CSV table of C-alpha atoms in Angstrom, one decimal:
chain,number,residue,atom,x,y,z
U,138,MET,CA,29.4,-33.5,82.8
U,139,TRP,CA,31.2,-30.4,84.0
U,140,ARG,CA,28.6,-29.8,86.8
U,141,ARG,CA,28.6,-33.5,88.2
U,142,ARG,CA,32.4,-32.9,88.7
U,143,GLY,CA,31.5,-29.3,90.4
U,144,ARG,CA,33.7,-27.7,87.9
U,145,ARG,CA,32.8,-24.9,85.3
U,146,PRO,CA,33.3,-25.6,81.3
U,147,PRO,CA,35.5,-23.6,80.3
U,148,PRO,CA,34.2,-20.5,78.7
U,149,VAL,CA,33.6,-20.6,74.7
U,150,GLN,CA,34.5,-16.9,73.7
U,151,ARG,CA,33.0,-14.5,72.0
U,152,LEU,CA,34.4,-13.0,68.6
U,153,SER,CA,35.4,-9.9,69.9
U,154,GLN,CA,37.3,-11.4,72.6
U,155,TRP,CA,40.1,-13.1,69.9
U,156,ARG,CA,43.0,-11.2,68.7
U,157,GLY,CA,44.9,-11.0,65.1
U,158,LEU,CA,41.5,-11.4,63.0
U,159,GLY,CA,40.0,-9.1,60.6
U,160,PRO,CA,36.3,-8.4,61.8
U,161,LEU,CA,34.8,-9.2,58.8
U,162,GLN,CA,37.0,-12.3,57.7
U,163,PRO,CA,35.3,-14.8,60.0
U,164,LEU,CA,31.8,-13.7,58.4
U,165,ASP,CA,33.3,-14.4,55.1
U,166,PHE,CA,34.0,-18.0,55.5
U,167,LEU,CA,30.6,-18.7,57.6
U,168,ASN,CA,29.2,-17.2,54.6
U,169,ALA,CA,30.9,-19.9,52.5
U,170,ALA,CA,29.7,-22.6,54.8
U,171,ALA,CA,26.0,-21.6,55.0
U,172,ALA,CA,26.0,-21.3,50.7
U,173,SER,CA,27.6,-25.1,50.9
U,174,GLY,CA,24.5,-25.7,53.8
U,175,ARG,CA,22.1,-24.1,51.7
U,176,GLU,CA,22.4,-25.8,48.6
U,177,TRP,CA,20.9,-29.0,50.4
U,178,LEU,CA,17.9,-27.2,52.2
U,179,GLY,CA,15.0,-29.3,52.3
U,180,ARG,CA,17.0,-32.6,51.8
U,181,THR,CA,18.4,-33.1,54.7
U,182,SER,CA,15.1,-32.6,56.8
U,183,PRO,CA,14.6,-33.7,60.2
U,184,ARG,CA,18.8,-33.1,60.3
U,185,PRO,CA,19.5,-29.2,59.7
U,186,ALA,CA,21.7,-28.2,56.9
U,187,VAL,CA,24.5,-27.4,58.3
U,188,GLY,CA,27.8,-26.3,56.0
U,189,ALA,CA,31.5,-25.8,57.4
U,190,VAL,CA,34.9,-25.0,55.5
U,191,VAL,CA,38.3,-25.4,57.3
U,192,VAL,CA,40.5,-22.8,56.3
U,193,ARG,CA,44.5,-22.7,56.8
U,194,ASP,CA,46.3,-19.5,56.1
U,195,GLY,CA,43.2,-17.8,55.0
U,196,GLN,CA,42.7,-20.4,52.1
U,197,ILE,CA,39.5,-22.6,52.3
U,198,ILE,CA,41.0,-26.4,52.0
U,199,GLY,CA,38.0,-28.0,52.8
U,200,GLN,CA,34.0,-27.4,52.4
U,201,SER,CA,31.2,-29.7,52.6
U,202,ALA,CA,27.4,-29.9,54.0
U,203,THR,CA,25.5,-32.0,55.6
U,204,ALA,CA,24.5,-35.1,53.4
U,205,PRO,CA,20.8,-36.4,53.0
U,206,GLY,CA,19.6,-39.6,54.5
U,207,THR,CA,21.8,-41.1,57.0
U,208,GLY,CA,25.2,-39.6,55.6
U,209,PRO,CA,28.2,-37.8,57.4
U,210,HIS,CA,27.8,-34.2,58.5
U,211,ALA,CA,29.4,-31.4,57.1
U,212,GLU,CA,32.0,-30.9,59.7
U,213,ALA,CA,33.3,-34.5,59.0
U,214,GLN,CA,33.2,-34.5,54.9
U,215,ALA,CA,35.3,-30.8,55.2
U,216,LEU,CA,37.8,-32.3,57.9
U,217,GLU,CA,38.2,-35.2,55.2
U,218,GLN,CA,39.0,-32.9,52.5
U,219,ALA,CA,41.4,-31.3,54.2
U,220,GLY,CA,43.4,-34.1,55.2
U,221,ALA,CA,46.8,-33.7,57.4
U,222,LEU,CA,46.2,-30.3,56.8
U,223,ALA,CA,43.7,-29.8,58.7
U,224,ARG,CA,46.6,-30.3,61.8
U,225,GLY,CA,46.7,-26.7,63.5
U,226,ALA,CA,43.5,-25.3,60.9
U,227,ASP,CA,40.2,-23.5,61.7
U,228,LEU,CA,37.0,-24.8,61.0
U,229,TYR,CA,34.1,-22.8,60.5
U,230,THR,CA,30.5,-24.1,61.0
U,231,THR,CA,26.8,-22.8,60.7
U,232,LEU,CA,25.5,-24.8,63.3
U,233,GLU,CA,27.5,-26.1,67.0
U,234,PRO,CA,29.1,-29.3,66.2
U,235,CYS,CA,27.4,-32.3,68.1
U,236,ARG,CA,28.8,-34.1,70.5
U,237,HIS,CA,26.2,-37.2,70.8
U,238,HIS,CA,26.0,-40.7,69.1
U,239,GLY,CA,23.5,-40.6,66.8
U,240,GLN,CA,23.2,-42.1,63.1
U,241,THR,CA,26.9,-40.7,62.8
U,242,PRO,CA,29.6,-40.2,65.3
U,243,PRO,CA,30.1,-37.1,67.6
U,244,CYS,CA,31.3,-33.9,65.3
U,245,THR,CA,33.4,-33.2,68.2
U,246,GLU,CA,35.4,-36.4,68.3
U,247,ALA,CA,36.4,-35.9,64.9
U,248,ILE,CA,37.7,-32.6,65.2
U,249,VAL,CA,39.7,-33.4,68.0
U,250,ALA,CA,41.2,-36.0,66.1
U,251,ALA,CA,41.8,-33.8,63.0
U,252,GLY,CA,43.9,-31.6,65.4
U,253,ILE,CA,41.7,-28.9,64.4
U,254,GLY,CA,43.2,-25.2,66.0
U,255,ARG,CA,40.3,-23.0,66.2
U,256,CYS,CA,36.3,-23.8,65.8
U,257,PHE,CA,34.4,-21.2,64.9
U,258,TYR,CA,30.4,-21.7,64.6
U,259,ALA,CA,27.2,-19.2,64.4
U,260,TYR,CA,24.5,-20.6,66.2
U,261,PRO,CA,24.4,-22.9,69.1
U,262,ASP,CA,22.5,-26.1,68.8
U,263,PRO,CA,19.2,-26.2,71.1
U,264,ASN,CA,18.8,-30.0,70.8
U,265,PRO,CA,18.9,-31.1,74.4
U,266,ALA,CA,20.5,-34.1,72.4
U,267,ALA,CA,23.3,-32.1,70.7
U,268,THR,CA,24.1,-29.0,72.5
U,269,GLY,CA,27.5,-28.6,74.4
U,270,GLY,CA,29.5,-29.5,71.9
U,271,ALA,CA,31.5,-26.0,72.2
U,272,HIS,CA,32.0,-26.7,75.5
U,273,GLU,CA,33.2,-30.1,74.8
U,274,LEU,CA,35.9,-29.0,72.2
U,275,ALA,CA,37.1,-26.0,74.7
U,276,ALA,CA,37.6,-28.7,77.2
U,277,ALA,CA,39.5,-31.1,74.5
U,278,GLY,CA,42.2,-27.6,74.0
U,279,VAL,CA,40.3,-26.5,70.5
U,280,GLU,CA,40.1,-22.5,70.8
U,281,THR,CA,36.4,-22.2,70.5
U,282,ALA,CA,34.0,-18.8,69.5
U,283,ARG,CA,30.6,-18.1,68.2
U,284,VAL,CA,30.5,-15.3,65.7
U,285,ALA,CA,26.7,-14.0,66.0
U,286,GLY,CA,25.5,-12.1,62.6
U,287,CYS,CA,25.7,-14.6,60.2
U,288,ASP,CA,22.1,-14.2,58.5
U,289,ALA,CA,23.1,-16.3,55.7
U,290,ALA,CA,23.4,-19.1,58.5
U,291,PHE,CA,20.1,-18.4,59.7
U,292,ASP,CA,18.3,-18.8,56.8
U,293,GLY,CA,19.9,-22.0,56.1
U,294,LEU,CA,19.0,-23.3,59.4
U,295,LYS,CA,15.6,-21.6,60.5
U,296,GLY,CA,13.5,-24.1,60.2
U,297,TYR,CA,15.5,-26.3,62.7
U,298,LEU,CA,16.1,-23.6,65.1
U,299,HIS,CA,12.4,-22.7,65.1
U,300,HIS,CA,11.0,-26.0,65.2
U,301,THR,CA,13.5,-27.3,67.8
U,302,ARG,CA,12.4,-24.1,70.2
U,303,THR,CA,9.2,-23.9,69.7
U,304,GLY,CA,7.7,-27.3,68.3
U,305,ARG,CA,5.7,-25.8,65.2
U,306,PRO,CA,6.9,-25.5,61.7
U,307,TRP,CA,8.8,-22.0,60.8
U,308,VAL,CA,6.2,-20.9,58.1
U,309,ILE,CA,6.6,-19.0,55.1
U,310,ALA,CA,3.9,-17.3,53.2
U,311,LYS,CA,3.6,-16.6,49.6
U,312,TRP,CA,1.5,-14.6,47.2
U,313,ALA,CA,1.9,-12.9,44.1
U,314,MET,CA,-0.3,-10.1,42.9
U,315,SER,CA,-1.4,-7.6,40.6
U,316,LEU,CA,-0.7,-3.9,40.8
U,317,ASP,CA,-4.2,-3.4,41.9
U,318,GLY,CA,-4.3,-6.2,44.6
U,319,ARG,CA,-5.6,-8.7,42.9
U,320,VAL,CA,-4.2,-12.3,43.4
U,321,ALA,CA,-6.5,-14.1,40.6
U,322,LEU,CA,-7.2,-13.7,37.1
U,323,PRO,CA,-10.7,-12.7,36.0
U,324,ALA,CA,-13.6,-15.2,36.7
U,325,GLY,CA,-13.3,-17.7,33.6
U,326,GLN,CA,-9.3,-17.3,32.7
U,327,ARG,CA,-6.4,-20.0,33.6
U,328,GLY,CA,-3.1,-19.0,34.1
U,329,TYR,CA,-0.5,-17.2,36.3
U,330,LEU,CA,-0.5,-13.9,37.3
U,331,SER,CA,3.4,-13.9,38.1
U,332,SER,CA,6.4,-14.6,35.1
U,333,PRO,CA,7.9,-17.7,34.9
U,334,GLN,CA,10.9,-17.0,36.4
U,335,SER,CA,8.9,-16.0,39.5
U,336,LEU,CA,7.6,-19.5,39.3
U,337,SER,CA,11.0,-20.9,39.0
U,338,LEU,CA,12.0,-19.2,42.2
U,339,VAL,CA,8.4,-20.9,43.8
U,340,HIS,CA,10.1,-24.4,42.5
U,341,ARG,CA,12.7,-23.7,44.4
U,342,ARG,CA,11.0,-22.8,47.4
U,343,ARG,CA,9.1,-25.8,47.5
U,344,ALA,CA,12.5,-27.7,47.3
U,345,GLU,CA,13.7,-26.0,50.6
U,346,VAL,CA,10.4,-26.6,52.8
U,347,ASP,CA,8.9,-29.6,54.2
U,348,ALA,CA,5.6,-29.0,53.6
U,349,ILE,CA,3.0,-27.0,51.3
U,350,VAL,CA,0.2,-25.6,53.1
U,351,VAL,CA,-3.2,-24.3,51.5
U,352,GLY,CA,-6.7,-24.4,52.2
U,353,SER,CA,-10.0,-26.3,50.2
U,354,GLY,CA,-10.9,-23.1,48.0
U,355,THR,CA,-7.2,-23.0,46.6
U,356,VAL,CA,-7.4,-26.8,45.6
U,357,LEU,CA,-11.7,-26.1,43.9
U,358,ALA,CA,-10.5,-23.0,42.5
U,359,ASP,CA,-7.0,-24.3,40.8
U,360,ASP,CA,-7.1,-28.0,41.4
U,361,PRO,CA,-2.6,-27.5,41.9
U,362,ARG,CA,-0.4,-30.9,42.3
U,363,LEU,CA,1.7,-28.7,44.7
U,364,THR,CA,5.1,-30.6,43.9
U,365,VAL,CA,8.8,-29.5,43.1
U,366,ARG,CA,9.2,-29.5,39.6
U,367,ALA,CA,10.9,-27.0,37.1
U,368,GLY,CA,13.8,-29.6,37.0
U,369,ILE,CA,14.3,-29.1,40.2
U,370,ALA,CA,15.9,-32.4,41.9
U,371,VAL,CA,14.4,-33.8,45.1
U,372,ASN,CA,14.9,-36.8,46.6
U,373,ARG,CA,11.2,-36.2,48.3
U,374,GLN,CA,8.2,-34.5,47.3
U,375,PRO,CA,7.3,-32.1,50.5
U,376,LEU,CA,4.0,-33.2,52.6
U,377,ARG,CA,0.8,-31.6,50.9
U,378,VAL,CA,-1.3,-30.5,53.4
U,379,VAL,CA,-5.0,-29.1,53.0
U,380,LEU,CA,-7.3,-27.0,55.3
U,381,ASP,CA,-10.3,-28.7,54.6
U,382,GLY,CA,-13.2,-28.3,57.1
U,383,ARG,CA,-16.3,-29.5,55.4
U,384,ALA,CA,-13.8,-32.3,53.4
U,385,ARG,CA,-14.3,-30.9,50.3
U,386,LEU,CA,-11.4,-32.4,48.8
U,387,PRO,CA,-12.4,-33.8,45.4
U,388,ALA,CA,-11.4,-37.5,45.2
U,389,ASP,CA,-10.2,-37.2,41.9
U,390,ALA,CA,-7.4,-33.9,42.7
U,391,ALA,CA,-4.8,-33.7,40.8
U,392,MET,CA,-2.8,-33.8,43.9
U,393,LEU,CA,-3.8,-37.1,45.1
U,394,GLY,CA,-2.5,-38.8,42.2
U,395,MET,CA,1.2,-36.7,42.4
U,396,PRO,CA,4.5,-38.7,44.3
U,397,GLY,CA,4.2,-37.8,48.2
U,398,LYS,CA,2.0,-37.4,50.7
U,399,THR,CA,-1.4,-35.9,50.8
U,400,ILE,CA,-3.0,-34.8,54.8
U,401,CYS,CA,-6.2,-33.3,54.8
U,402,PHE,CA,-7.4,-31.5,58.3
U,403,VAL,CA,-11.2,-31.6,58.4
U,404,GLY,CA,-13.9,-30.8,61.5
U,405,ALA,CA,-15.5,-32.7,63.5
U,406,ALA,CA,-18.4,-32.8,61.5
U,407,ALA,CA,-17.0,-33.3,58.0
U,408,PRO,CA,-19.4,-35.9,56.1
U,409,PRO,CA,-18.1,-39.7,57.1
U,410,GLU,CA,-18.6,-40.6,53.7
U,411,ARG,CA,-16.5,-37.9,52.3
U,412,CYS,CA,-13.6,-39.0,54.4
U,413,ALA,CA,-14.3,-42.3,53.6
U,414,ALA,CA,-13.7,-41.4,49.8
U,415,LEU,CA,-10.3,-39.0,50.9
U,416,VAL,CA,-9.1,-42.1,52.8
U,417,GLU,CA,-9.6,-44.4,49.7
U,418,SER,CA,-7.8,-41.9,47.1
U,419,GLY,CA,-4.7,-42.3,49.3
U,420,CYS,CA,-5.2,-39.0,51.7
U,421,PHE,CA,-4.5,-38.9,55.1
U,422,VAL,CA,-7.2,-37.2,57.3
U,423,GLN,CA,-6.8,-35.4,60.2
U,424,ILE,CA,-9.8,-34.8,61.9
U,425,GLN,CA,-10.0,-32.0,64.4
U,426,ASP,CA,-12.5,-30.5,67.5
U,427,ASP,CA,-12.7,-27.5,65.6
U,428,PRO,CA,-15.1,-25.5,64.5
U,429,PRO,CA,-15.5,-25.8,60.6
U,430,ARG,CA,-12.3,-23.6,59.8
U,431,ALA,CA,-8.8,-25.2,61.1
U,432,ASP,CA,-7.3,-23.6,63.8
U,433,PRO,CA,-3.7,-22.3,62.5
U,434,ASN,CA,-2.1,-22.9,65.4
U,435,ALA,CA,-3.7,-26.5,66.4
U,436,VAL,CA,-2.5,-27.4,62.4
U,437,LEU,CA,1.2,-26.4,63.0
U,438,GLN,CA,1.0,-27.9,66.4
U,439,ARG,CA,0.0,-31.3,64.8
U,440,LEU,CA,2.4,-30.6,62.1
U,441,GLY,CA,5.6,-30.0,64.5
U,442,ALA,CA,4.8,-32.9,66.3
U,443,MET,CA,5.1,-35.0,62.7
U,444,GLY,CA,8.3,-33.9,62.2
U,445,VAL,CA,7.8,-30.6,59.9
U,446,GLN,CA,10.1,-28.1,60.4
U,447,SER,CA,9.1,-25.5,57.7
U,448,ALA,CA,6.0,-25.2,55.6
U,449,LEU,CA,5.6,-22.4,52.6
U,450,LEU,CA,1.7,-21.6,53.0
U,451,GLU,CA,0.4,-21.3,49.4
U,452,GLY,CA,-3.2,-20.6,50.5
U,453,GLY,CA,-5.7,-18.1,49.3
U,454,PRO,CA,-6.5,-14.6,51.0
U,455,THR,CA,-8.6,-16.3,53.5
U,456,THR,CA,-6.2,-19.0,54.7
U,457,ILE,CA,-3.0,-16.3,55.0
U,458,GLY,CA,-5.2,-13.8,56.5
U,459,SER,CA,-5.7,-16.7,59.4
U,460,PHE,CA,-2.5,-17.2,59.7
U,461,LEU,CA,-1.2,-14.0,59.8
U,462,ALA,CA,-4.2,-12.5,62.3
U,463,ALA,CA,-2.8,-15.3,65.1
U,464,GLN,CA,0.9,-14.3,64.5
U,465,LEU,CA,2.0,-17.7,63.0
U,466,ILE,CA,3.9,-16.6,60.0
U,467,ASN,CA,7.5,-16.1,60.2
U,468,GLU,CA,8.4,-15.0,57.1
U,469,ILE,CA,6.8,-13.7,53.5
U,470,GLU,CA,7.6,-13.6,50.2
U,471,VAL,CA,5.8,-11.7,47.8
U,472,PHE,CA,5.5,-10.9,43.4
U,473,LEU,CA,4.6,-8.0,42.7
U,474,CYS,CA,3.5,-8.5,39.2
U,475,PRO,CA,2.9,-5.4,36.4
U,476,VAL,CA,-0.3,-6.5,35.4
U,477,LEU,CA,-3.8,-4.7,36.3
U,478,VAL,CA,-6.6,-7.7,36.9
U,479,GLY,CA,-9.4,-4.9,37.1
U,480,ASP,CA,-11.9,-7.3,37.8
U,481,PRO,CA,-13.6,-6.4,41.4
U,482,ALA,CA,-15.0,-10.4,41.9
U,483,SER,CA,-11.2,-11.0,42.0
U,484,PRO,CA,-10.1,-11.0,45.3
U,485,VAL,CA,-7.2,-9.0,47.1
U,486,ALA,CA,-3.9,-10.3,48.7
U,487,LEU,CA,-5.7,-11.4,52.4
U,488,ARG,CA,-8.8,-11.6,54.2
U,489,GLY,CA,-10.6,-12.4,57.2
U,490,LEU,CA,-8.7,-10.0,59.4
U,491,PRO,CA,-10.1,-8.8,62.9
U,492,GLU,CA,-11.3,-5.4,62.6
U,493,GLY,CA,-8.6,-3.0,63.5
U,494,PHE,CA,-5.8,-5.3,62.8
U,495,LEU,CA,-2.5,-3.9,62.3
U,496,SER,CA,-0.1,-6.8,61.5
U,497,PRO,CA,3.8,-6.0,63.5
U,498,GLY,CA,5.5,-3.9,61.0
U,499,LEU,CA,8.0,-6.1,58.7
U,500,GLU,CA,11.7,-6.0,58.0
U,501,LEU,CA,12.2,-5.9,54.4
U,502,LEU,CA,15.2,-8.4,54.1
U,503,GLU,CA,15.5,-8.7,50.3
U,504,SER,CA,14.1,-7.1,46.8
U,505,GLY,CA,15.0,-7.2,43.4
U,506,THR,CA,13.4,-8.3,40.5
U,507,VAL,CA,12.8,-11.8,39.1
U,508,GLY,CA,11.9,-11.3,35.3
U,509,PRO,CA,9.3,-8.5,35.4
U,510,ASP,CA,8.1,-9.3,38.7
U,511,LEU,CA,8.8,-7.1,41.4
U,512,TRP,CA,10.1,-9.6,44.5
U,513,LEU,CA,9.9,-8.3,48.2
U,514,ARG,CA,10.9,-10.8,50.9
U,515,ALA,CA,10.2,-9.8,54.8
U,516,ARG,CA,9.9,-10.4,58.4
U,517,PRO,CA,7.2,-9.8,60.9
U,518,ARG,CA,9.4,-8.1,63.6
U,519,GLY,CA,9.4,-9.9,66.7
U,520,SER,CA,9.1,-13.1,64.5
U,521,ILE,CA,12.6,-14.1,65.7
U,522,ASP,CA,12.9,-14.0,69.5
U,523,TRP,CA,16.4,-16.1,70.0
U,524,ASP,CA,19.6,-14.9,69.2
U,525,GLY,CA,21.5,-17.8,70.0
U,526,GLU,CA,23.0,-16.4,73.1
U,527,THR,CA,20.6,-17.6,75.6
U,528,GLN,CA,18.4,-21.4,75.5
U,529,PRO,CA,14.7,-20.3,76.3
U,530,GLU,CA,12.5,-22.8,77.3
U,531,ARG,CA,10.6,-25.0,74.6
U,532,THR,CA,6.8,-23.9,74.9
U,533,GLY,CA,3.7,-25.9,73.1
U,534,ALA,CA,2.0,-22.1,72.3
């Protein structure tokens, strides 16, 4: 709109340009907004799990998150809570307010109508259909600034931001291992290495993502259900994805009887009768013109095209190793369990890495104990190449 008129839009200021604000106050309110959005992470997809708060005289007078389905956005709900007190107040939101007509009216219209004086947001929206809300607010007289450095906001939006920019889901690799580096109990023993508390955290992670990815070896060894349990309420089960080049997934696998969908990536040379049996059992079969082992990049591109914004990689050592070697893992969660397996036949944490492979260094994000287990959350350095300051071209790579 501004370029067609030959004018530049009003500038969207950075926080350093504001006066009268303590350096931590905006981040405090953005963290509160991010906490609201995080509660709904995984249930609003494909819409981002945005959180928003309305602040007047240093007090939160409205706080909400984007509703699941086609419900109202976070900003609209927070403004409704604040009511008439929103006039002249500040709005803090984890994502730049939208300006387009979609399933709900534009948030920018609601913000202007409510009389908000200042709007702070953590991340610009990379969606071409939605971006530009900050400039629209500035043009309407609402002072607007981006507050950089809100890690909590990124955690709630990372799947949406990454998928919108790259076309691929944000991939979180998860595994548990013993002190001697084994990821399974000795042959013949069934059970879990990790504690019940760690298993509950894994179910929370499942509830937050769009898909769970495993290899056929994991299915044949454990026959997992790959569902969200542990008493966590969800409005849908994540998509179950099996990388199964030879179509070895049993037609009576436990996951095929669970709520939700299962998709199996098989190679072009997979036996047709096996593929037919899987389809008969309710599995969606995706045939790839690749070698027997599924290509991680092709799988992620296909999942991204299906609208999958985030995926939890729960595969075994070979599957995780192949994604790591392809540098397609964005985040890692490891549970180090205080046990010694001792069986040399038990698999180690990672396999299939090329000789001489050295992954990028890891940035430790969080660490602590979950029950008796040590828990680490890390991110490969360089896995985030966007700070929200620029809008790189979306690529198919």
